[in-house]
Coordinates of C-alpha atoms and ligand atoms in Angstrom, one line a residue:
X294 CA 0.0 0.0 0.0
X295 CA 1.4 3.6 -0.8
X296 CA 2.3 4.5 2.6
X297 CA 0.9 7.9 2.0
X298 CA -2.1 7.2 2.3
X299 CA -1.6 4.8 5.7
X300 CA -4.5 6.2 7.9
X301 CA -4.3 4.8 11.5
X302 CA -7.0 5.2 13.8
X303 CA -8.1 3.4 16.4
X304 CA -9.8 4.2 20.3
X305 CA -10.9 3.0 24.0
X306 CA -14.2 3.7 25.8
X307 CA -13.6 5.8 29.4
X308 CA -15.1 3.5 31.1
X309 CA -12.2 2.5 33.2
X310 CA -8.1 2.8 33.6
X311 CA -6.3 1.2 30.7
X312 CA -5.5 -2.7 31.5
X313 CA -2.7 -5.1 29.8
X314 CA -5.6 -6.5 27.9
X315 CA -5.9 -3.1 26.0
X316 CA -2.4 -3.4 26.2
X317 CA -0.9 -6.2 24.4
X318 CA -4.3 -6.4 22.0
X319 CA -4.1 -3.0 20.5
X320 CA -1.8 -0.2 22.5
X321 CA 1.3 -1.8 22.6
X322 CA 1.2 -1.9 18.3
X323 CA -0.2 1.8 18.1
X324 CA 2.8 2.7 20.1
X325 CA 5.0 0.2 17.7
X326 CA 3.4 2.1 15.0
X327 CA 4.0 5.3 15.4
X328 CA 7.6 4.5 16.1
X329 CA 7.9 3.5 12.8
X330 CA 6.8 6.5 11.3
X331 CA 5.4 4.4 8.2
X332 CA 1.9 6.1 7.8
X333 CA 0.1 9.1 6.8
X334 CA -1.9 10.2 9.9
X335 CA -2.4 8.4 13.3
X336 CA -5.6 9.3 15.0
X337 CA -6.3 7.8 19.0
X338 CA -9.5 8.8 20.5
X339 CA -11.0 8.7 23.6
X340 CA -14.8 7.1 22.6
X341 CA -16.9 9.1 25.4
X342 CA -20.2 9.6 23.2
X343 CA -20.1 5.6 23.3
X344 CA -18.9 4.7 26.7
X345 CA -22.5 6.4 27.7
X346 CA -24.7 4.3 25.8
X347 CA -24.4 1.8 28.4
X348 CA -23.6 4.1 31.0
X349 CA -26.2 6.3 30.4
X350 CA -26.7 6.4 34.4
X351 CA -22.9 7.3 35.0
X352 CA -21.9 10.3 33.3
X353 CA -19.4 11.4 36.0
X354 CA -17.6 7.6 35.5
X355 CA -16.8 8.1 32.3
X356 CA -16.4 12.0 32.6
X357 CA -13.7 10.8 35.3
X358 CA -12.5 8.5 33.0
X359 CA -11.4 10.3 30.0
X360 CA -7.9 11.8 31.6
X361 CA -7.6 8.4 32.9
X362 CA -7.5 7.2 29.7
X363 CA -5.2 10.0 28.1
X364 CA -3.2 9.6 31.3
X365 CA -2.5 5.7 29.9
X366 CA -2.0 6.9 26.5
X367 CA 1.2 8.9 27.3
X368 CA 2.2 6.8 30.1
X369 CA 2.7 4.0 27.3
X370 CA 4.6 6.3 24.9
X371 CA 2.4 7.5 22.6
X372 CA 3.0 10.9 21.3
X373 CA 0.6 13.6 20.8
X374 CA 3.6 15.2 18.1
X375 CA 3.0 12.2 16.3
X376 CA -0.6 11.2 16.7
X377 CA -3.8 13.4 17.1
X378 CA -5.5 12.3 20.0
X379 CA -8.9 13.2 20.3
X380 CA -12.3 13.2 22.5
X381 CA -15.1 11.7 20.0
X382 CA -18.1 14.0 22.0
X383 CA -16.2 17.0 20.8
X384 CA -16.4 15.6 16.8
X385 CA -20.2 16.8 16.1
X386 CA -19.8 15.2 12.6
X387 CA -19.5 11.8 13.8
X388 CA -23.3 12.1 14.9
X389 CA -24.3 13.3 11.0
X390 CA -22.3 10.6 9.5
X391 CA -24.2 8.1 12.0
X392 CA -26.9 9.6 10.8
X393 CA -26.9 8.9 7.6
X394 CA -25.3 5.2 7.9
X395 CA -28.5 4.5 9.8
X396 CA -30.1 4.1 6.8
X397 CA -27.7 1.8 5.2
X398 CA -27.9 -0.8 7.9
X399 CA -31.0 -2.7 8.9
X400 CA -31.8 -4.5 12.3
X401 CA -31.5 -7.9 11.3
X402 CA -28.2 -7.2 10.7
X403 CA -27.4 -5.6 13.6
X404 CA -28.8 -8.4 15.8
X405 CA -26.7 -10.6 13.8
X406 CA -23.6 -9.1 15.0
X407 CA -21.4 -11.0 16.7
X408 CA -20.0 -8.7 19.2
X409 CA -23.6 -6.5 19.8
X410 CA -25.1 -10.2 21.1
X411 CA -22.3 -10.9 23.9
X412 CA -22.2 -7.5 24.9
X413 CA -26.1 -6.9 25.1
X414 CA -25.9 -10.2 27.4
X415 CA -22.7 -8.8 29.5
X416 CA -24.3 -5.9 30.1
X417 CA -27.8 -8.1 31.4
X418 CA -29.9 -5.5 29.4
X419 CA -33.0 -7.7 28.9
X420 CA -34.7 -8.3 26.3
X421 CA -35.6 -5.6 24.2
X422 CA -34.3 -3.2 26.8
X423 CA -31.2 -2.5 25.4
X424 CA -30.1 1.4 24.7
X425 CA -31.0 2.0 21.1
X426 CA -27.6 3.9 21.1
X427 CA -25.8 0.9 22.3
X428 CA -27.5 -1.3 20.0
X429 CA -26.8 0.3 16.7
X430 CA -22.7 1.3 18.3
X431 CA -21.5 -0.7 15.2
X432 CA -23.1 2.0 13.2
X433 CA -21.6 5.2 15.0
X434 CA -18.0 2.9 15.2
X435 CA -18.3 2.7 11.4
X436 CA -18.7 6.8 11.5
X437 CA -16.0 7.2 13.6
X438 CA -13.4 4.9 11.0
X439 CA -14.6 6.6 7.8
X440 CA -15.0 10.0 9.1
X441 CA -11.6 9.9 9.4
X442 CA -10.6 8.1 6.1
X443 CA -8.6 5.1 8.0
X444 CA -7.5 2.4 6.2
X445 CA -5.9 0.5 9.5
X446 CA -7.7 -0.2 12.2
X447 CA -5.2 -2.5 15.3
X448 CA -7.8 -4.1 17.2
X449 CA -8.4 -6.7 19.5
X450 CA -10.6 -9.7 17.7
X451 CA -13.7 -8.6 19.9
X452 CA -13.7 -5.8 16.9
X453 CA -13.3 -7.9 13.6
X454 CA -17.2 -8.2 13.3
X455 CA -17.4 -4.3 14.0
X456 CA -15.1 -3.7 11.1
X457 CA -16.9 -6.4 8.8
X458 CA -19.9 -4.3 9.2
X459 CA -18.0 -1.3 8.6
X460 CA -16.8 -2.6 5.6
X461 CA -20.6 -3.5 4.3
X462 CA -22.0 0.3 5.1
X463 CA -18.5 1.8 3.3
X464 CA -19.6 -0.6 0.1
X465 CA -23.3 0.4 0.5
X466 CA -22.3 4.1 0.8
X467 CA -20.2 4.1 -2.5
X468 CA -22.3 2.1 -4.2
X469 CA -25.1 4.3 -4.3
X470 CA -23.3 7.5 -3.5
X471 CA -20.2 7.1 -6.0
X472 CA -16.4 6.6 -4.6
X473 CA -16.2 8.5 -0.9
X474 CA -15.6 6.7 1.4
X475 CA -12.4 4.4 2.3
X476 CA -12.8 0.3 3.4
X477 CA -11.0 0.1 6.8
X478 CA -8.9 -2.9 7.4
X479 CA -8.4 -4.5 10.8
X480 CA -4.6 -4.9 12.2
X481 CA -4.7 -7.9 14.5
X482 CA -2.0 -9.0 17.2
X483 CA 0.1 -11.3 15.5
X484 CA 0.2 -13.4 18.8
X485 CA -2.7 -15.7 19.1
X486 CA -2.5 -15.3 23.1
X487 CA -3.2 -11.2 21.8
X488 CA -6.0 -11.4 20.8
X489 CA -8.1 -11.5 23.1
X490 CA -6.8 -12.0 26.6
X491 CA -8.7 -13.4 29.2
X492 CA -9.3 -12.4 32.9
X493 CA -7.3 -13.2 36.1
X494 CA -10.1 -15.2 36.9
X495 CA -9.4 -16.8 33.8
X496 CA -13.5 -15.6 32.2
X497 CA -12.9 -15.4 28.3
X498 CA -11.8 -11.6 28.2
X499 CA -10.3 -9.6 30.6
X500 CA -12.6 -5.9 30.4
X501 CA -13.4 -3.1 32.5
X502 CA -16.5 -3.9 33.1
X503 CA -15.9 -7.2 34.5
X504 CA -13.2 -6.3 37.2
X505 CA -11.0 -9.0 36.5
X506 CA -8.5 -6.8 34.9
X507 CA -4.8 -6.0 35.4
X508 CA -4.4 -2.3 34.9
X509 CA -1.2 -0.4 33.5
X510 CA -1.2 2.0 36.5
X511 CA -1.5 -1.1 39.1
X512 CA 1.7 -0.4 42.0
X513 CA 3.6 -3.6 42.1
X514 CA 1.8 -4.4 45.7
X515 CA -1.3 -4.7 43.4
X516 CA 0.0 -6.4 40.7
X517 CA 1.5 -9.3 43.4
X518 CA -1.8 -9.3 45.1
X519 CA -3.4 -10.1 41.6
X520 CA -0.7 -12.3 39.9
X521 CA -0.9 -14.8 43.0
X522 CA -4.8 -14.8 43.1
X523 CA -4.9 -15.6 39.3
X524 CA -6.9 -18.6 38.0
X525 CA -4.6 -21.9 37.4
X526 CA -5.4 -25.1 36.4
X527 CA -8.1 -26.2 39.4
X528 CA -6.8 -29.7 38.9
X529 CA -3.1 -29.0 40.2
X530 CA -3.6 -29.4 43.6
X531 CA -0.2 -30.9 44.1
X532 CA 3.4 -29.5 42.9
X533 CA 3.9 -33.3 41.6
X534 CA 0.8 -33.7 39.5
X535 CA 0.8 -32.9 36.0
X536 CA -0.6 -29.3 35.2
X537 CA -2.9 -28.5 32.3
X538 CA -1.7 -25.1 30.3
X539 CA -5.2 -25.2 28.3
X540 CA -7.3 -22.1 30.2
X541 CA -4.4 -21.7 32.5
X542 CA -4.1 -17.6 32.4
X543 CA -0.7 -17.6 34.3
X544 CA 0.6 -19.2 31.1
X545 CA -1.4 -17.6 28.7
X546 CA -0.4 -14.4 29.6
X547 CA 3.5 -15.3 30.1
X548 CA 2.7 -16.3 26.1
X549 CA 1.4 -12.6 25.7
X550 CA 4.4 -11.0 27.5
X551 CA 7.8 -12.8 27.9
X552 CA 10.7 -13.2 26.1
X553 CA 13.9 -15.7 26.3
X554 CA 15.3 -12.6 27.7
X555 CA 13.3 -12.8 30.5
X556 CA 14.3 -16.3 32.0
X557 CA 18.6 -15.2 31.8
X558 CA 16.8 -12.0 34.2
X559 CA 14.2 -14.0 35.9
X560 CA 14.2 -17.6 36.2
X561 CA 17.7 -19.0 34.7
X562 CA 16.6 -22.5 35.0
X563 CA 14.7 -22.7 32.3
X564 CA 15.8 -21.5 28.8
X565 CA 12.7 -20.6 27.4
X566 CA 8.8 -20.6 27.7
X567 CA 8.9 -24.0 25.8
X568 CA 11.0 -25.4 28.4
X569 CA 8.7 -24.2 31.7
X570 CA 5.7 -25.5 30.2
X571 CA 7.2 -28.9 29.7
X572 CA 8.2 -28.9 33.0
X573 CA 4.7 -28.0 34.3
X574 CA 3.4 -30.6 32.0
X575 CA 4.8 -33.1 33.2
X576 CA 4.3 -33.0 37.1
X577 CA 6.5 -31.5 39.6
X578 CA 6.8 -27.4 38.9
X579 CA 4.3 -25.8 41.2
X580 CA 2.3 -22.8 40.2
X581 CA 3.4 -20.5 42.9
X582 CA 7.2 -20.3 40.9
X583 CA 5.2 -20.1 37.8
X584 CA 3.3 -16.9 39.4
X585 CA 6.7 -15.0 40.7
X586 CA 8.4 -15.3 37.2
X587 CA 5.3 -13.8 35.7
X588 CA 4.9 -11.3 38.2
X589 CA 8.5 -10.1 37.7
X590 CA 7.8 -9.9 33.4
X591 CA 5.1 -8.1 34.2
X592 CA 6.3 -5.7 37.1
X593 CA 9.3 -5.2 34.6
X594 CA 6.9 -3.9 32.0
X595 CA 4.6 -2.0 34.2
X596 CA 7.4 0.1 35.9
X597 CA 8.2 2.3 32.9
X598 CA 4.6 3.0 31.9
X599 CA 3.9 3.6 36.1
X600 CA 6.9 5.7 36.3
X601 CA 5.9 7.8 33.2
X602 CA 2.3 8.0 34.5
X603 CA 3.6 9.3 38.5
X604 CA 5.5 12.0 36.1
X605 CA 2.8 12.9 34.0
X606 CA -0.2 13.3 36.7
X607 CA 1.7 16.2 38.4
X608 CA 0.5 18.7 35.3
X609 CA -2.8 17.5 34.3
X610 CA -3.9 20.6 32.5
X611 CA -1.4 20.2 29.8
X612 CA -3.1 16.7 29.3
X613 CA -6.5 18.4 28.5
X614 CA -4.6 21.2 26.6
X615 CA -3.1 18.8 24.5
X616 CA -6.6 17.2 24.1
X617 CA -8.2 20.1 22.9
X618 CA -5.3 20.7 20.4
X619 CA -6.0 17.2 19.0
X620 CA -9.6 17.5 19.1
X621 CA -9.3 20.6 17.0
X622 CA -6.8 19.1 14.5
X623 CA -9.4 16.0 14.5
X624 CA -12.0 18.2 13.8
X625 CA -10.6 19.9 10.6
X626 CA -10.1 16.4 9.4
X627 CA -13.7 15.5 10.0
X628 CA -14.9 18.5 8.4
X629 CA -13.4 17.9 5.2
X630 CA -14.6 14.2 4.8
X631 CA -18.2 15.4 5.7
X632 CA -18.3 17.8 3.3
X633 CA -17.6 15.6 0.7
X634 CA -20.1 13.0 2.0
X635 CA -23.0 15.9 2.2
X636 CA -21.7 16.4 -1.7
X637 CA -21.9 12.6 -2.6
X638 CA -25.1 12.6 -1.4
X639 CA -26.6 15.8 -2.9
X640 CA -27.5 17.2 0.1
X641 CA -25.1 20.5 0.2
X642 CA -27.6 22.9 -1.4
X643 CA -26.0 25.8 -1.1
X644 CA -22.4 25.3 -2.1
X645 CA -23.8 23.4 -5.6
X646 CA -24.1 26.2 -8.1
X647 CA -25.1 24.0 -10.9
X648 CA -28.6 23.0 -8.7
X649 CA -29.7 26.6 -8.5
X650 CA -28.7 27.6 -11.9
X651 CA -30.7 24.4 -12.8
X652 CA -33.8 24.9 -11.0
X653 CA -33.8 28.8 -11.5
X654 CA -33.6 27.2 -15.7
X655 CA -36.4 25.1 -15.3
X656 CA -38.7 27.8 -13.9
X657 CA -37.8 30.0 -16.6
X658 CA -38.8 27.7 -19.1
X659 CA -41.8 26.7 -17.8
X660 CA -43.5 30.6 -17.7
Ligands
ATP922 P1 -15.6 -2.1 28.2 O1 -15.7 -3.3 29.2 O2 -16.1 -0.8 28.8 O3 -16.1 -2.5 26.9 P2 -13.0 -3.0 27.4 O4 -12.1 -3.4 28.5 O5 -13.7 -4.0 26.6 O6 -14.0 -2.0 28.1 P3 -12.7 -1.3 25.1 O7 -12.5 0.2 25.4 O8 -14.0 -1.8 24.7 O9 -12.2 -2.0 26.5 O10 -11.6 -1.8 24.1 C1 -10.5 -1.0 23.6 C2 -9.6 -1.8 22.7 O11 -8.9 -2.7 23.4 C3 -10.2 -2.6 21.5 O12 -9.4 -2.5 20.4 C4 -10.3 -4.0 22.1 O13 -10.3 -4.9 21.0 C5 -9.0 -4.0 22.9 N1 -9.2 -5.0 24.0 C6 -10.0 -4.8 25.1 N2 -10.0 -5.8 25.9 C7 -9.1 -6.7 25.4 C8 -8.5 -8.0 25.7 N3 -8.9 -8.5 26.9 N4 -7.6 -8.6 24.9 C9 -7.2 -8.0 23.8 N5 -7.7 -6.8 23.4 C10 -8.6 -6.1 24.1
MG923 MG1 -15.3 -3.4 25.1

């Protein structure tokens, strides 16, 4: 792809503190990413507008939650020179794209998706009682892609069926509106354990609004406390029995996080990862030493991004100054796509000369 045209964009609901779910499934790449330097623009934002459609009750949690979120952002290393991080509440075009995509979409499809089913059920909305907002989120995600042109979208696999369907509405779009919009694609972590990582008490997906997370600002105290209360295997009672790695989050996430470099640092009797699962395989490597070595990988990649964080919360209103900046910058990007969208669609009246000149012809003639 001409690397010109490399559109990053991706963003996080302020529904919580960022956790090493978030992490190794879509932050830790952004970061890679714009290291790299091999794209166009890089857009992060902060998805507020969607955090409330199921926390429509809670306004202050994910008011709270926004600098909590920018907080993370920095803390990990991404740079606001570099990439235009942005509020989505403060974009008022996202809610006329949404508009418009709302008639694109219908509600079979919706309650086909994938993603919209397990949430609906997380969430215990009964029913038909779920948020019409939250409902059609695919739909306003979709906005928030194409509004911003991006053509790479590094997700966690919750989001592949979100970008399928955002795929569909860009095809429908062009189809019958001519060549506007741009087909996102989804960047996925290349490691399987990535993709979605599961809980410390080893449920299928570590999230906010679960509690079972592991968060990037967690002090190492916390991060002990939760490392040696993690779900195992329940059938290695005994250091001598054989241990099962299959749902075993201790190993799943030492499969997300450490390196060979990590056992000369750590735990020198073992070579590599290979070698400590073999071990715990066979019988006779309890999980307490597996839990220590994991809680070291981890502390060791925490510190930094805590340290940062310490740094950075002593002068929080340069974080919301530099959110405004990228909320402005965001906006002048937003601005542009709608315009052409409103044109594609033959709705901007009053900058199409031709239409007047037409009509004003047609009257004429018929006098
Ligand atoms: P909520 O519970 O409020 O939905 P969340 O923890 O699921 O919060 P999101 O803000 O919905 O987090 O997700 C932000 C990004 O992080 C998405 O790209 C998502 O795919 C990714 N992500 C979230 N949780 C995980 C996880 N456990 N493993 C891998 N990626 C994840
Ligand atoms: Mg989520």
């Amino acid at each position: 792809m001409d690397s010109k045209k490399r559109i990053i964009l991706t963003g996080d609901r302020p529904t919580g503190r960022l956790h090493i779910g978030h992490y190794v499934g879509s932050l830790r790449r952004r970061v890679e990413l714009q290291n790299e330097g091999n794209f166009d623009k890089m857009y992060v934002f902060i998805a507020d507008a969607q955090a409330l459609t199921d926390n429509i009750d809670n306004p202050e949690k994910v008011r709270q939650n926004v600098i909590e979120v920018a907080l993370d952002y920095l803390a990990c290393g991404l740079d606001p020179e570099k990439v235009t991080i942005f509020i989505q509440s403060q974009i008022p075009e996202l809610c006329e794209l949404s508009f418009y995509f709302m008639d694109l979409v219908s509600v079979s499809r919706l309650q086909r998706n994938p993603t919209v089913k397990t949430e609906v059920q997380m969430r215990g909305f009964a029913g038909e009682s779920v948020p019409v907002g939250f409902f059609t989120y695919p739909i306003s995600q979709a906005a928030d892609i194409t509004l911003f042109k991006a053509t790479t979208v590094p997700v966690g696999q919750d989001q592949e069926p979100m970008l399928e369907q955002c795929r569909e509405i860009v095809r429908r779009f062009n189809n019958i509106y001519g060549e506007t919009l741009v087909e996102p694609n989804i960047m996925l972590p290349d490691n399987s354990a990535c993709l979605r990582l599961p809980g410390t008490d080893g449920k299928a997906k570590m999230s906010k609004s679960l509690g079972n997370c592991i968060y990037l600002s967690d002090t190492a105290k916390e991060l002990k406390q939760k490392v040696n209360s993690m779900y195992t295997d329940p059938e290695h009672i005994h250091i001598e029995q054989p241990g099962h790695l299959d749902g075993n989050t201790v190993f799943i996430y030492l499969d997300a996080f450490c390196s060979d470099e990590d056992f000369r640092k750590f735990l020198p009797d073992y070579q590599n990862l290979d070698e400590l699962k073999a071990h715990y395989t066979r019988g006779g490597l309890g999980d307490g030493t597996c839990k220590k070595f994991l809680y070291n990988v981890l502390n060791d990649r925490l510190t930094p991004i805590r340290e940062r964080r310490l740094e950075l919360q002593k002068d929080i209103p340069a974080i919301y100054d530099m959110l405004c900046q990228g909320c402005e910058r965001a906006r002048q990007a937003a601005v542009e796509t709608m315009d052409e969208v409103r044109k594609a669609m033959k709705i901007n009246y009053f900058d199409d000369k031709e239409l007047i000149v037409e009509q004003a012809k047609r009257y004429a003639s018929s006098k």
